[in-house]
Amino acid sequence: MLRTDKVREILSWYEGETPGLKSNLARLLMHGRLAGTGRLVILPVDQGYEHGPARSFAPNPAAYDPHYLYELAIDAGVSGYAAPLGLLEQGADTFAGEVPLILKLNSGNSLFSGNDQALTGTIEDAMRLGCVGVGFTIYPGADRSYEMLEELREISLQAKSRGLMTVVWSYPRGGNITKDGETGLDVIAYAAHMAALMGATIIKVKLPSDHFDLDAAKSTYEKYPVESADPVKRVQHVMQSAFNGKRVVVFSGGGHKNTEELLDEVRSIRDGGGNGSIIGRNSFQRSKQEAIALLKEIMEIYA
Amino acid sequence: MLRTDKVREILSWYEGETPGLKSNLARLLMHGRLAGTGRLVILPVDQGYEHGPARSFAPNPAAYDPHYLYELAIDAGVSGYAAPLGLLEQGADTFAGEVPLILKLNSGNSLFSGNDQALTGTIEDAMRLGCVGVGFTIYPGADRSYEMLEELREISLQAKSRGLMTVVWSYPRGGNITKDGETGLDVIAYAAHMAALMGATIIKVKLPSDHFDLDAAKSTYEKYPVESADPVKRVQHVMQSAFNGKRVVVFSGGGHKNTEELLDEVRSIRDGGGNGSIIGRNSFQRSKQEAIALLKEIMEIYA
Amino acid sequence: MLRTDKVREILSWYEGETPGLKSNLARLLMHGRLAGTGRLVILPVDQGYEHGPARSFAPNPAAYDPHYLYELAIDAGVSGYAAPLGLLEQGADTFAGEVPLILKLNSGNSLFSGNDQALTGTIEDAMRLGCVGVGFTIYPGADRSYEMLEELREISLQAKSRGLMTVVWSYPRGGNITKDGETGLDVIAYAAHMAALMGATIIKVKLPSDHFDLDAAKSTYEKYPVESADPVKRVQHVMQSAFNGKRVVVFSGGGHKNTEELLDEVRSIRDGGGNGSIIGRNSFQRSKQEAIALLKEIMEIYA
Amino acid sequence: MLRTDKVREILSWYEGETPGLKSNLARLLMHGRLAGTGRLVILPVDQGYEHGPARSFAPNPAAYDPHYLYELAIDAGVSGYAAPLGLLEQGADTFAGEVPLILKLNSGNSLFSGNDQALTGTIEDAMRLGCVGVGFTIYPGADRSYEMLEELREISLQAKSRGLMTVVWSYPRGGNITKDGETGLDVIAYAAHMAALMGATIIKVKLPSDHFDLDAAKSTYEKYPVESADPVKRVQHVMQSAFNGKRVVVFSGGGHKNTEELLDEVRSIRDGGGNGSIIGRNSFQRSKQEAIALLKEIMEIYA
Amino acid sequence: MLRTDKVREILSWYEGETPGLKSNLARLLMHGRLAGTGRLVILPVDQGYEHGPARSFAPNPAAYDPHYLYELAIDAGVSGYAAPLGLLEQGADTFAGEVPLILKLNSGNSLFSGNDQALTGTIEDAMRLGCVGVGFTIYPGADRSYEMLEELREISLQAKSRGLMTVVWSYPRGGNITKDGETGLDVIAYAAHMAALMGATIIKVKLPSDHFDLDAAKSTYEKYPVESADPVKRVQHVMQSAFNGKRVVVFSGGGHKNTEELLDEVRSIRDGGGNGSIIGRNSFQRSKQEAIALLKEIMEIYA
């Protein structure tokens, strides 16, 4: 299948990048059910690291096996699969070339508190495993946020020089941000903008709420309102903050209470111009059949 | 257009530098409306990083798009355009060679408090994007000021070895400096001198007020007064502190309340021997037409 | 002796690794009395560093001599011998090739308190001494746990690029973990999972108790119970957390009060699908004859 | 002019060094009015960094211009000129080869309090500018003193491998030292000895007072007195502490209240076997004519 | 003189090492009055750094001159001379090859309090000066003890790769150790064991007292007593802790009040199987004649 016009347009935004990196971005955008649409659904499995194995996999014990996760990603036809080192290694040969891989390079765990993540993988690992890109979390606002930004800068330089995309999980917390503010619209827009300025190829943020958090920003939003009661407008503002929509942005979270609300959120992302979703626990904690059905439903909304 | 005598004179001051660096300085000094005058107006867009996207771009939403900022710099005929990594990347190919670029290598953000900046770009990025130089902020006086000076030293060494200019934002704060002192004449003169001693090619400081801040310096200024009530004399003292005027110094800020006061400040910079201005929010927060008109007015004062 | 089917199966799990690393894993799995069974008994001697020489060797003073420890490992027919630099060096030539060696790369000592270990050996040392792998302790939960994870990441990258296995001692402590929680089933399962995600070739954890420690995990275990009163089920849950049993996991500790209880623990490990034991003080603090008899008894259970 | 016997003798003390380094030491000892005498007068201009431009140059505004400082050093016939990066760069080409240059590699500033200095230049800069050596300040006793010693060790290794001398400003402060103790005889002797042990080519200390500061040293000085009331004896004790006079030691400060007292101090240095003086503010804060006259008078004492 | 059987035996213990390192160990063991006996007396001169010049050299001012110290080591026929960089440099050429040299790579000073040392020399310096090994102090138990162990690990790797011996000053302090405990028998035994595990070629500890310090070790020593009232048995226990006597261990200190007590201590070291002494202040603070006489007496005990 040749690149669609939509994909060509997206690639044209990344004019500072090498053909190698654009090839990897194209591999992601031309894979799976959403191939060629400019939309993405990514399967992330970092919950085992973040919350422990039982909280992640006990509801669907088949998922304890790394091969299952590869198979889920492949059978559901998602755009890519993102996970920490061990999970990607176990399957890298069996499933070589069957789904675009993103190696998550840093991870937190819940045995230890604190707004930080440890570096747990390397660019060399990503090359060795044939990944299209690397994932990295930053916590703008956190005490160690500047160190995290500097780690991202270093990883970004190495990744780009090898043609790997950077996928940046931009999750503000701590600092001048309240707990509610972590999903505040002003904060999420700032988080998306900051990731874009750092040179992220793909930006991952949480779906914003109708809350505004930063005192310094309130007068601006009063003077130039964004109709934030409408979730579609909220997504539009985030996309605007990501170089006027010229960066690929995917969303997670959103506070849905059931599948129907989740699908509504997906519709808002689509209508607001977002590029797609990252669907973790909602997929691998269901039976494979149910997960594939849900992912199909989500992808049909985006298609 | 051949180098003017004025530009030749300025280049002669940088006798410790390589021809490569002097070529890049000449590219900046021979570009745009002020080409050949020895004066400069630079468009900086680091406000998105510093204050977030809405506070920076909501007044003129066209500016959310990085191409707009390139076009503004080119259409207005400013001497150069300075911004963080993501903004320069998005446009680097489309506008290659149309305006001298300065990559800002460190950035702060307002989700986190503290007198520091994170390293957010690299010399390699500046080379890859075809920049004439790199920008770096130091906060003399701040708790991490010595680390920032050491980062500058390292970046400076790398930049010079590749023929890139260093543009140093020297913004004193913290330490022995009061809030008012951040623009105190003695403090600004010290900041300019320190940047010169660090080997900065171009020094950026705030336009100083008529305040003196450091107790240890007061007796000196009483004994050797500088007529600080006159803004022209203040600029002269800053230029004197920058190797007796033999370093290029550009100014920002100045506390103007309207356009007329801004233009007055520009006249003071010109009459005091300063090399020019950095004009950020005053340009990209207006409509393109208004911004170009204002920049033209400013440049006519300097011409 | 050719690789058995069991060993071939185990090697097949490590699909992300080089033939060099798999060769070293095979060397360990095809050595000693348990060769070819897929089970392992390893002799570790890091107690001298951890607790001092007298507390470690006074009960059997022959063990003060490093050669004795090599001879014990060889004569008992264990799968491998793990120790800090000095102990391996003293004997490396005399006993070259007679037992697979694992160089322990970090160590704590009891002159100093705190949940941390110092780096005390290097990958270069392991290569020079002909080791099949390197050992590394992490303390998930400890204040320096993220730094330890980052050290492991770096060591892991270096080790793998040279075909050396990584054996990870994953010992949670500090942070959100109570003293009892250090051997809590949820915590040990998490520790095993984390080591697997870090890319550990072999995982070493303590034998878990019937305690659950993390508040955030309790509702999960209530909803999806693991029959934790049965030690076999506990081992099964740990193995499940180690990529559904597709990583080699060995156990230590277990709170036995006498030899019979120790052997019962070994039977639980065997029946729960664990790969074996690490037997330190229970071997080198007895006379050589007694130690060999006990190790033989343990290995017969596993065989 | 061929090396004098005195200079040959001094070179013979540096038997651990390369011919390259000895050549640079010889260049310094064979330059200017004191060429060949084994005595030195060095012009240092680090006050602009340390105290700001006005406090340094307002009394003689010609000195704001870096060329003036080169001309002063050359016209007065001093042995060498030491300054931070920016000052040496501005003049390096115009005055190439006319005066031996020492690049000061670290600097403090008075916008920030604390016994530390930032690294502000590099060995590569010193090579590029044709320097004979590099200058480095240590603050023995200060909280960061061990880090400063380690920086010196690293710089020293690099400098020596390129044939550059190290000139060590050894200024004790903080730690177990009182304010008066900073110039106490025991402390200054210790500072000189420590610099010698670090491998310094030239040692710079303050002229000591008749004060003893360290409790632990008092009984020694009571048992083996040094006639410390006599400034000549004090200089002798410092020279003795610098490898029995077999290291080049130059002095600054001394608490003189006028020119005559300054000249008396110079006579004490000469009679005590010291190698010379570093004369900063006393030279560049006077008119050029006066400065040259004073420097001439000082050098005549040493000649 | 060919290697004696005793020396061949000692070399055989270092089976993990290169022929280069063994050659250097042999050079030390085959030098001076004790050549071939397997015993050593080393002259260390780090007191100038640790306590300042006057407290070290005022009792015998000839020792201010580095050449004197070389001559003392050579004339007395000691096995080796250990000192910081500056002292070895000044004499390295004059006395090249006349006495085995050990460069002390880290140093503390008494202007600053705290259980730490600064790195003050490099492996490159040791190579350049023709040393047989490098010296390094660790303070097990101190707050920075793990960092010191990691520095030792790094230095050890570099040293061994170049055939240089490591001589480790293992001086416990701080942490779980009382002031008396610094020379407690259990603590000194632990210190010697830890140095051996770190791969030290030669271990230097203080002569232990009859004190036991660590609560955790007391029950062990009660159950397996060492007859600690006898100084010979104490030395034996330390040697046992150093790989059952298969590492070279030298002793310092011991709390003697006069020369006769010092000689008694030497006899205890000899009878307990220790390899020798490090004699600093007891030698260079006496006149050369007296020092040579004392060193001769000590060496005759060991011969």
CSV table of N, CA and C in Angstrom, one decimal, chain C residues 56-143:
chain,number,residue,atom,x,y,z
C,56,SER,N,30.7,-14.7,58.9
C,56,SER,CA,30.5,-15.5,57.7
C,56,SER,C,31.3,-16.9,57.8
C,57,PHE,N,32.5,-16.8,58.3
C,57,PHE,CA,33.4,-17.9,58.1
C,57,PHE,C,33.9,-18.6,59.4
C,58,ALA,N,33.6,-17.9,60.6
C,58,ALA,CA,34.1,-18.5,61.8
C,58,ALA,C,33.5,-19.9,62.1
C,59,PRO,N,32.3,-20.1,61.8
C,59,PRO,CA,31.7,-21.5,62.0
C,59,PRO,C,32.5,-22.6,61.3
C,60,ASN,N,33.1,-22.2,60.2
C,60,ASN,CA,33.8,-23.2,59.4
C,60,ASN,C,35.1,-22.5,58.8
C,61,PRO,N,36.1,-22.4,59.6
C,61,PRO,CA,37.2,-21.5,59.3
C,61,PRO,C,37.9,-21.9,57.9
C,62,ALA,N,37.8,-23.1,57.5
C,62,ALA,CA,38.4,-23.4,56.2
C,62,ALA,C,37.9,-22.5,55.1
C,63,ALA,N,36.7,-22.0,55.3
C,63,ALA,CA,36.0,-21.1,54.3
C,63,ALA,C,36.7,-19.7,54.2
C,64,TYR,N,37.6,-19.4,55.1
C,64,TYR,CA,38.3,-18.1,55.0
C,64,TYR,C,39.2,-18.1,53.7
C,65,ASP,N,39.5,-19.3,53.2
C,65,ASP,CA,40.4,-19.5,52.1
C,65,ASP,C,39.6,-19.5,50.8
C,66,PRO,N,39.8,-18.6,49.9
C,66,PRO,CA,39.0,-18.6,48.7
C,66,PRO,C,39.0,-19.9,47.9
C,67,HIS,N,40.1,-20.6,47.9
C,67,HIS,CA,40.2,-21.9,47.2
C,67,HIS,C,39.2,-22.9,47.7
C,68,TYR,N,39.0,-22.9,49.1
C,68,TYR,CA,38.0,-23.8,49.6
C,68,TYR,C,36.6,-23.6,49.0
C,69,LEU,N,36.3,-22.3,48.8
C,69,LEU,CA,34.9,-22.1,48.2
C,69,LEU,C,34.8,-22.6,46.8
C,70,TYR,N,35.9,-22.4,46.0
C,70,TYR,CA,35.9,-23.0,44.7
C,70,TYR,C,35.7,-24.5,44.8
C,71,GLU,N,36.5,-25.1,45.7
C,71,GLU,CA,36.5,-26.6,45.8
C,71,GLU,C,35.1,-27.1,46.2
C,72,LEU,N,34.5,-26.3,47.1
C,72,LEU,CA,33.1,-26.7,47.6
C,72,LEU,C,32.1,-26.7,46.4
C,73,ALA,N,32.2,-25.6,45.6
C,73,ALA,CA,31.3,-25.5,44.5
C,73,ALA,C,31.5,-26.6,43.5
C,74,ILE,N,32.8,-27.0,43.3
C,74,ILE,CA,33.1,-28.0,42.3
C,74,ILE,C,32.8,-29.4,42.8
C,75,ASP,N,33.2,-29.6,44.0
C,75,ASP,CA,33.0,-31.0,44.6
C,75,ASP,C,31.5,-31.3,44.8
C,76,ALA,N,30.7,-30.3,45.1
C,76,ALA,CA,29.3,-30.5,45.3
C,76,ALA,C,28.5,-30.6,44.0
C,77,GLY,N,29.2,-30.1,43.0
C,77,GLY,CA,28.5,-30.2,41.7
C,77,GLY,C,27.3,-29.2,41.5
C,78,VAL,N,27.5,-28.0,42.1
C,78,VAL,CA,26.4,-27.0,41.9
C,78,VAL,C,26.5,-26.4,40.5
C,79,SER,N,25.5,-25.7,40.2
C,79,SER,CA,25.4,-25.2,38.8
C,79,SER,C,26.4,-24.0,38.6
C,80,GLY,N,26.6,-23.2,39.6
C,80,GLY,CA,27.5,-22.0,39.4
C,80,GLY,C,27.9,-21.5,40.8
C,81,TYR,N,28.9,-20.6,40.7
C,81,TYR,CA,29.4,-20.0,41.9
C,81,TYR,C,29.5,-18.4,41.7
C,82,ALA,N,28.8,-17.7,42.7
C,82,ALA,CA,28.7,-16.3,42.6
C,82,ALA,C,29.4,-15.6,43.7
C,83,ALA,N,30.3,-14.6,43.5
C,83,ALA,CA,31.0,-13.9,44.5
C,83,ALA,C,31.5,-12.6,44.1
C,84,PRO,N,32.0,-11.7,45.0
C,84,PRO,CA,32.6,-10.5,44.6
C,84,PRO,C,34.0,-10.7,44.0
C,85,LEU,N,34.5,-9.6,43.5
C,85,LEU,CA,35.8,-9.6,42.8
C,85,LEU,C,36.9,-10.4,43.4
C,86,GLY,N,37.3,-10.0,44.6
C,86,GLY,CA,38.5,-10.6,45.2
C,86,GLY,C,38.4,-12.1,45.3
C,87,LEU,N,37.2,-12.7,45.7
C,87,LEU,CA,37.1,-14.1,45.9
C,87,LEU,C,37.2,-14.8,44.6
C,88,LEU,N,36.7,-14.3,43.5
C,88,LEU,CA,36.8,-15.0,42.2
C,88,LEU,C,38.2,-14.9,41.7
C,89,GLU,N,38.8,-13.7,41.9
C,89,GLU,CA,40.2,-13.6,41.4
C,89,GLU,C,41.1,-14.7,42.0
C,90,GLN,N,41.0,-14.9,43.3
C,90,GLN,CA,41.8,-15.8,44.0
C,90,GLN,C,41.3,-17.3,43.7
C,91,GLY,N,41.7,-17.8,42.6
C,91,GLY,CA,41.2,-19.2,42.3
C,91,GLY,C,40.9,-19.2,40.8
C,92,ALA,N,40.8,-18.0,40.2
C,92,ALA,CA,40.3,-18.0,38.8
C,92,ALA,C,41.2,-18.8,37.8
C,93,ASP,N,42.5,-18.8,38.1
C,93,ASP,CA,43.4,-19.5,37.3
C,93,ASP,C,43.5,-21.0,37.7
C,94,THR,N,43.6,-21.3,39.0
C,94,THR,CA,43.7,-22.7,39.4
C,94,THR,C,42.5,-23.5,39.0
C,95,PHE,N,41.3,-22.9,39.0
C,95,PHE,CA,40.1,-23.7,38.8
C,95,PHE,C,39.4,-23.2,37.5
C,96,ALA,N,40.2,-22.7,36.6
C,96,ALA,CA,39.7,-22.1,35.3
C,96,ALA,C,38.8,-23.2,34.6
C,97,GLY,N,37.6,-22.8,34.3
C,97,GLY,CA,36.7,-23.7,33.5
C,97,GLY,C,36.0,-24.8,34.3
C,98,GLU,N,36.3,-24.9,35.6
C,98,GLU,CA,35.7,-26.0,36.3
C,98,GLU,C,34.3,-25.8,36.9
C,99,VAL,N,33.9,-24.5,37.0
C,99,VAL,CA,32.6,-24.2,37.5
C,99,VAL,C,32.2,-22.8,36.9
C,100,PRO,N,30.9,-22.7,36.4
C,100,PRO,CA,30.5,-21.4,35.9
C,100,PRO,C,30.6,-20.3,37.0
C,101,LEU,N,31.1,-19.2,36.6
C,101,LEU,CA,31.3,-18.1,37.6
C,101,LEU,C,30.4,-16.9,37.3
C,102,ILE,N,29.9,-16.3,38.4
C,102,ILE,CA,29.1,-15.1,38.3
C,102,ILE,C,29.7,-14.1,39.2
C,103,LEU,N,30.1,-13.0,38.6
C,103,LEU,CA,30.8,-11.9,39.4
C,103,LEU,C,29.7,-11.0,39.9
C,104,LYS,N,29.6,-10.9,41.2
C,104,LYS,CA,28.7,-9.9,41.9
C,104,LYS,C,29.3,-8.5,41.7
C,105,LEU,N,28.5,-7.6,41.1
C,105,LEU,CA,29.1,-6.3,40.7
C,105,LEU,C,28.8,-5.2,41.7
C,106,ASN,N,27.9,-5.5,42.6
C,106,ASN,CA,27.7,-4.5,43.7
C,106,ASN,C,27.5,-5.2,45.1
C,107,SER,N,27.8,-4.4,46.1
C,107,SER,CA,27.9,-5.0,47.5
C,107,SER,C,27.6,-4.0,48.5
C,108,GLY,N,26.9,-4.4,49.6
C,108,GLY,CA,26.7,-3.6,50.7
C,108,GLY,C,27.6,-4.1,51.9
C,109,ASN,N,27.7,-3.3,52.9
C,109,ASN,CA,28.4,-3.8,54.1
C,109,ASN,C,27.8,-3.3,55.4
C,110,SER,N,28.0,-3.9,56.5
C,110,SER,CA,27.2,-3.6,57.7
C,110,SER,C,28.0,-2.6,58.6
C,111,LEU,N,29.1,-2.0,58.1
C,111,LEU,CA,29.7,-0.9,58.8
C,111,LEU,C,28.9,0.3,58.6
C,112,PHE,N,28.1,0.3,57.5
C,112,PHE,CA,27.3,1.5,57.1
C,112,PHE,C,25.9,1.1,57.0
C,113,SER,N,24.9,1.9,57.5
C,113,SER,CA,23.5,1.5,57.3
C,113,SER,C,22.9,2.2,56.1
C,114,GLY,N,21.9,1.7,55.6
C,114,GLY,CA,21.2,2.4,54.4
C,114,GLY,C,21.0,1.3,53.3
C,115,ASN,N,19.8,1.5,52.7
C,115,ASN,CA,19.4,0.6,51.6
C,115,ASN,C,20.1,0.9,50.3
C,116,ASP,N,21.3,0.6,50.2
C,116,ASP,CA,22.1,0.9,49.0
C,116,ASP,C,23.2,-0.1,48.9
C,117,GLN,N,23.8,-0.2,47.7
C,117,GLN,CA,25.0,-1.0,47.6
C,117,GLN,C,26.0,-0.2,46.7
C,118,ALA,N,27.3,-0.5,46.9
C,118,ALA,CA,28.3,0.2,46.1
C,118,ALA,C,28.7,-0.7,45.0
C,119,LEU,N,29.0,-0.1,43.8
C,119,LEU,CA,29.6,-0.8,42.7
C,119,LEU,C,31.0,-1.2,43.1
C,120,THR,N,31.2,-2.5,43.0
C,120,THR,CA,32.5,-3.0,43.5
C,120,THR,C,33.2,-3.9,42.4
C,121,GLY,N,32.7,-4.0,41.3
C,121,GLY,CA,33.3,-4.8,40.2
C,121,GLY,C,32.8,-4.3,38.9
C,122,THR,N,33.5,-4.7,37.8
C,122,THR,CA,33.1,-4.2,36.5
C,122,THR,C,32.9,-5.4,35.5
C,123,ILE,N,32.2,-5.0,34.4
C,123,ILE,CA,32.1,-6.0,33.3
C,123,ILE,C,33.4,-6.5,32.8
C,124,GLU,N,34.4,-5.5,32.7
C,124,GLU,CA,35.7,-5.9,32.3
C,124,GLU,C,36.3,-7.0,33.2
C,125,ASP,N,36.1,-6.9,34.5
C,125,ASP,CA,36.6,-7.9,35.4
C,125,ASP,C,35.9,-9.2,35.1
C,126,ALA,N,34.6,-9.2,34.8
C,126,ALA,CA,33.9,-10.5,34.6
C,126,ALA,C,34.4,-11.1,33.3
C,127,MET,N,34.7,-10.3,32.3
C,127,MET,CA,35.3,-10.9,31.0
C,127,MET,C,36.7,-11.5,31.3
C,128,ARG,N,37.5,-10.7,32.0
C,128,ARG,CA,38.9,-11.2,32.3
C,128,ARG,C,38.9,-12.5,33.1
C,129,LEU,N,37.9,-12.7,34.0
C,129,LEU,CA,37.9,-13.9,34.8
C,129,LEU,C,37.1,-15.0,34.2
C,130,GLY,N,36.6,-14.8,33.0
C,130,GLY,CA,35.9,-15.9,32.3
C,130,GLY,C,34.5,-16.2,32.8
C,131,CYS,N,33.8,-15.2,33.4
C,131,CYS,CA,32.5,-15.5,34.0
C,131,CYS,C,31.5,-15.7,32.9
C,132,VAL,N,30.4,-16.5,33.3
C,132,VAL,CA,29.2,-16.6,32.4
C,132,VAL,C,28.2,-15.5,32.6
C,133,GLY,N,28.3,-14.8,33.7
C,133,GLY,CA,27.4,-13.7,33.9
C,133,GLY,C,27.8,-12.8,35.0
C,134,VAL,N,27.0,-11.8,35.3
C,134,VAL,CA,27.3,-10.9,36.4
C,134,VAL,C,26.0,-10.8,37.3
C,135,GLY,N,26.3,-10.6,38.6
C,135,GLY,CA,25.2,-10.4,39.5
C,135,GLY,C,25.0,-9.0,39.9
C,136,PHE,N,23.8,-8.6,40.2
C,136,PHE,CA,23.5,-7.2,40.6
C,136,PHE,C,22.3,-7.1,41.5
C,137,THR,N,22.5,-6.4,42.6
C,137,THR,CA,21.3,-6.3,43.5
C,137,THR,C,20.6,-5.0,43.3
C,138,ILE,N,19.3,-5.1,43.2
C,138,ILE,CA,18.5,-3.8,43.3
C,138,ILE,C,17.6,-3.9,44.5
C,139,TYR,N,17.3,-2.7,45.1
C,139,TYR,CA,16.4,-2.6,46.3
C,139,TYR,C,15.2,-1.8,45.8
C,140,PRO,N,14.2,-2.4,45.1
C,140,PRO,CA,13.0,-1.6,44.7
C,140,PRO,C,12.3,-1.1,46.0
C,141,GLY,N,12.0,0.2,45.9
C,141,GLY,CA,11.4,0.9,47.0
C,141,GLY,C,12.3,1.8,47.8
C,142,ALA,N,13.6,1.4,47.8
C,142,ALA,CA,14.6,2.2,48.6
C,142,ALA,C,14.8,3.6,48.0
C,143,ASP,N,15.2,4.5,48.8
C,143,ASP,CA,15.4,5.9,48.4
C,143,ASP,C,16.3,6.0,47.1
